[in-house]
Short mmCIF file of C-alpha atoms in Angstrom, two decimals:
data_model
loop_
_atom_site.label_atom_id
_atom_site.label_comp_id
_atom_site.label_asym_id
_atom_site.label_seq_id
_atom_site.Cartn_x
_atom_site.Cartn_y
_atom_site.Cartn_z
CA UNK A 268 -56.75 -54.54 8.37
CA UNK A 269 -58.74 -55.76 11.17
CA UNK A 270 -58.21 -59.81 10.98
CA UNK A 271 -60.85 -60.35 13.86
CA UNK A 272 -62.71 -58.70 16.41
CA UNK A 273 -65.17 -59.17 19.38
CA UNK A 274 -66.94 -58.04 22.31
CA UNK A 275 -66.77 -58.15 26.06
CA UNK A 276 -69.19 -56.50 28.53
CA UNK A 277 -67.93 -54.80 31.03
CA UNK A 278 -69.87 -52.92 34.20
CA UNK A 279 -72.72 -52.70 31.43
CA UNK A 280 -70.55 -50.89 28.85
CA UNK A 281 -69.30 -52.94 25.82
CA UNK A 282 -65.56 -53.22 24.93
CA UNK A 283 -64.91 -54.00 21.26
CA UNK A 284 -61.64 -55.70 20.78
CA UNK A 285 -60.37 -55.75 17.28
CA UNK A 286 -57.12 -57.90 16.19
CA UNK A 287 -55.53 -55.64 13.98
CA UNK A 288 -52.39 -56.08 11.30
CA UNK A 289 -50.85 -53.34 10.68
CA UNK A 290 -48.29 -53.28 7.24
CA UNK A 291 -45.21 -51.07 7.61
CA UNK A 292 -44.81 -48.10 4.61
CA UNK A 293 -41.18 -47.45 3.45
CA UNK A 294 -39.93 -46.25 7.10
CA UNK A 295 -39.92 -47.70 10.49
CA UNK A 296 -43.40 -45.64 12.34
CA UNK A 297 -44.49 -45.61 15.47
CA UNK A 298 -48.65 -46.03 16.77
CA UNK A 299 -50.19 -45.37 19.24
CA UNK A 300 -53.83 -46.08 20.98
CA UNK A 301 -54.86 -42.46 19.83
CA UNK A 302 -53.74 -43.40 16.44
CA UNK A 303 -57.05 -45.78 16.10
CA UNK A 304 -60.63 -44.97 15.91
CA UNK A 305 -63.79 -47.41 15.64
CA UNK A 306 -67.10 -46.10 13.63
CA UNK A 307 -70.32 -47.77 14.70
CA UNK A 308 -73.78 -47.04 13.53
CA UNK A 309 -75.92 -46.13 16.42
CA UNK A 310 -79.77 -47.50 17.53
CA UNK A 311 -80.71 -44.40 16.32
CA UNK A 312 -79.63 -43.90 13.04
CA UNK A 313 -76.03 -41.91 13.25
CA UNK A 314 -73.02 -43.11 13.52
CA UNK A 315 -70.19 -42.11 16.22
CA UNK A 316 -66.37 -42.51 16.22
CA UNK A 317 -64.26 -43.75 19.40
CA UNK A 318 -61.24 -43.74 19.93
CA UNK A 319 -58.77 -46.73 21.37
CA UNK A 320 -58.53 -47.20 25.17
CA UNK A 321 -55.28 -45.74 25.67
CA UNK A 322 -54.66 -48.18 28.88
CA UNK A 323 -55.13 -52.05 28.77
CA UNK A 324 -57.74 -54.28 28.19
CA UNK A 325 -60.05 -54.98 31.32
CA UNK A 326 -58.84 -57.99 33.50
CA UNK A 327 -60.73 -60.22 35.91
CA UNK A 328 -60.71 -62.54 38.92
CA UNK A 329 -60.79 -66.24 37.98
CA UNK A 330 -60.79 -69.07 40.68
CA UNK A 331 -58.03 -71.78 40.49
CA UNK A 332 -59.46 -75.00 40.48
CA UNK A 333 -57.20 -76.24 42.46
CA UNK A 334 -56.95 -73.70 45.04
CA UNK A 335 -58.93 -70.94 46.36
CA UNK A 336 -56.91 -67.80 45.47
CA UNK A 337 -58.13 -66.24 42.69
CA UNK A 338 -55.95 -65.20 39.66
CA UNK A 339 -56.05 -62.32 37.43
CA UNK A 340 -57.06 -63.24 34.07
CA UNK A 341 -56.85 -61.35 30.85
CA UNK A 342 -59.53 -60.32 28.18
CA UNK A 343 -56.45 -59.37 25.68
CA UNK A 344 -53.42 -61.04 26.09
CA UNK A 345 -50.93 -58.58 27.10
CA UNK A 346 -47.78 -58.95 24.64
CA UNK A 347 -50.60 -57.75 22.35
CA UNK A 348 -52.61 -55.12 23.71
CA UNK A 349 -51.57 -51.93 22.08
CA UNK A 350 -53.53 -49.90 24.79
CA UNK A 351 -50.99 -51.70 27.80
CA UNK A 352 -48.04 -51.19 25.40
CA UNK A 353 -48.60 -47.60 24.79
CA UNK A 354 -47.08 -47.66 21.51
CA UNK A 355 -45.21 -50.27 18.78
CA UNK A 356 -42.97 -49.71 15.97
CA UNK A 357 -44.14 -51.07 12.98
CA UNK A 358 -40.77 -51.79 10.52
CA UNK A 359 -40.61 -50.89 7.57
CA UNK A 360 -42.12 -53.32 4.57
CA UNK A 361 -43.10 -55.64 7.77
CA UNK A 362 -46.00 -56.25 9.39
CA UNK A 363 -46.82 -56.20 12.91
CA UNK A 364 -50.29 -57.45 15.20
CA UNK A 365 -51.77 -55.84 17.67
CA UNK A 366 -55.35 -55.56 19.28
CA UNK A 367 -56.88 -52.26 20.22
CA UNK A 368 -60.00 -52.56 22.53
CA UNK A 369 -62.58 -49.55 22.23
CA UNK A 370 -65.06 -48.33 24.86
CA UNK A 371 -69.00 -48.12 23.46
CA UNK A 372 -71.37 -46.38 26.15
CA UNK A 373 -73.81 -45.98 23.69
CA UNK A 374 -76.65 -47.91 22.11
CA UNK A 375 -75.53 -49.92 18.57
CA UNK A 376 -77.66 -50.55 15.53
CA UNK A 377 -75.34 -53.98 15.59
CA UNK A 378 -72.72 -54.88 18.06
CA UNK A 379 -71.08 -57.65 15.89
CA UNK A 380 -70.59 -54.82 13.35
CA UNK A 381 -67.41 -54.08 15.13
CA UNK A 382 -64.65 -53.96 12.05
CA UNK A 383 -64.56 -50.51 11.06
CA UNK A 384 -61.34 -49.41 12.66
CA UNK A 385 -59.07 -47.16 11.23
CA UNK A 386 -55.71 -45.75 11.71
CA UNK A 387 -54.75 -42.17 11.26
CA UNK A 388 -51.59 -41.23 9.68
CA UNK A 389 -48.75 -39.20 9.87
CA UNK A 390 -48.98 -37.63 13.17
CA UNK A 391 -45.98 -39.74 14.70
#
């Protein structure tokens, strides 16, 4: 289930970032990015599936206060980020919490309606 999720803009594209805990079945499985999809209704009526960045979150430069070199900062913290991990093991009967950021190039009907992320089964 998706415990909490926002959104970042990035170079005019908006990244949805969903916190997402995942229970284990019977047998230790592995995910993946491609193993996630996010379903958003469209400006224009229809709705469109995308799928997880398969790379990490975007970063940024951020000025130290107390010096001029800048630091790189990140929008997901990386222990976390299932698209910089690559992939998790999720134990059996335990849980385990990721976040999987999506890419949406297109128009929205509602960008806060950003929780409807699911996970396909079975194909790892």
């Amino acid at each position: 289930f998706v415990s909490r999720a926002w959104n970042d803009t990035f170079n005019g594209a908006t990244i949805v970032h969903a916190a997402v805990v995942i229970t284990g079945g019977t047998a230790d499985s592995q995910i993946h990015p491609s193993d996630f999809f996010l379903t958003m209704a469209l400006a224009n009526g229809f709705k469109k599936h995308y799928p997880a960045l398969a790379q990490g979150a975007p970063t940024y430069q951020k000025i130290n206060p107390l010096g001029n070199m800048p630091t790189t900062a990140f929008e997901v913290d990386p222990h976390v980020d299932l698209g910089r991990l690559g992939n998790v093991i999720v134990p059996a009967h335990g849980n385990v919490n990721v976040i999987v950021s999506f890419l949406v190039l297109d128009p929205v009907a509602d960008v806060n309606d950003n929780k409807n992320v699911t996970l396909s089964t079975g194909s790892h």
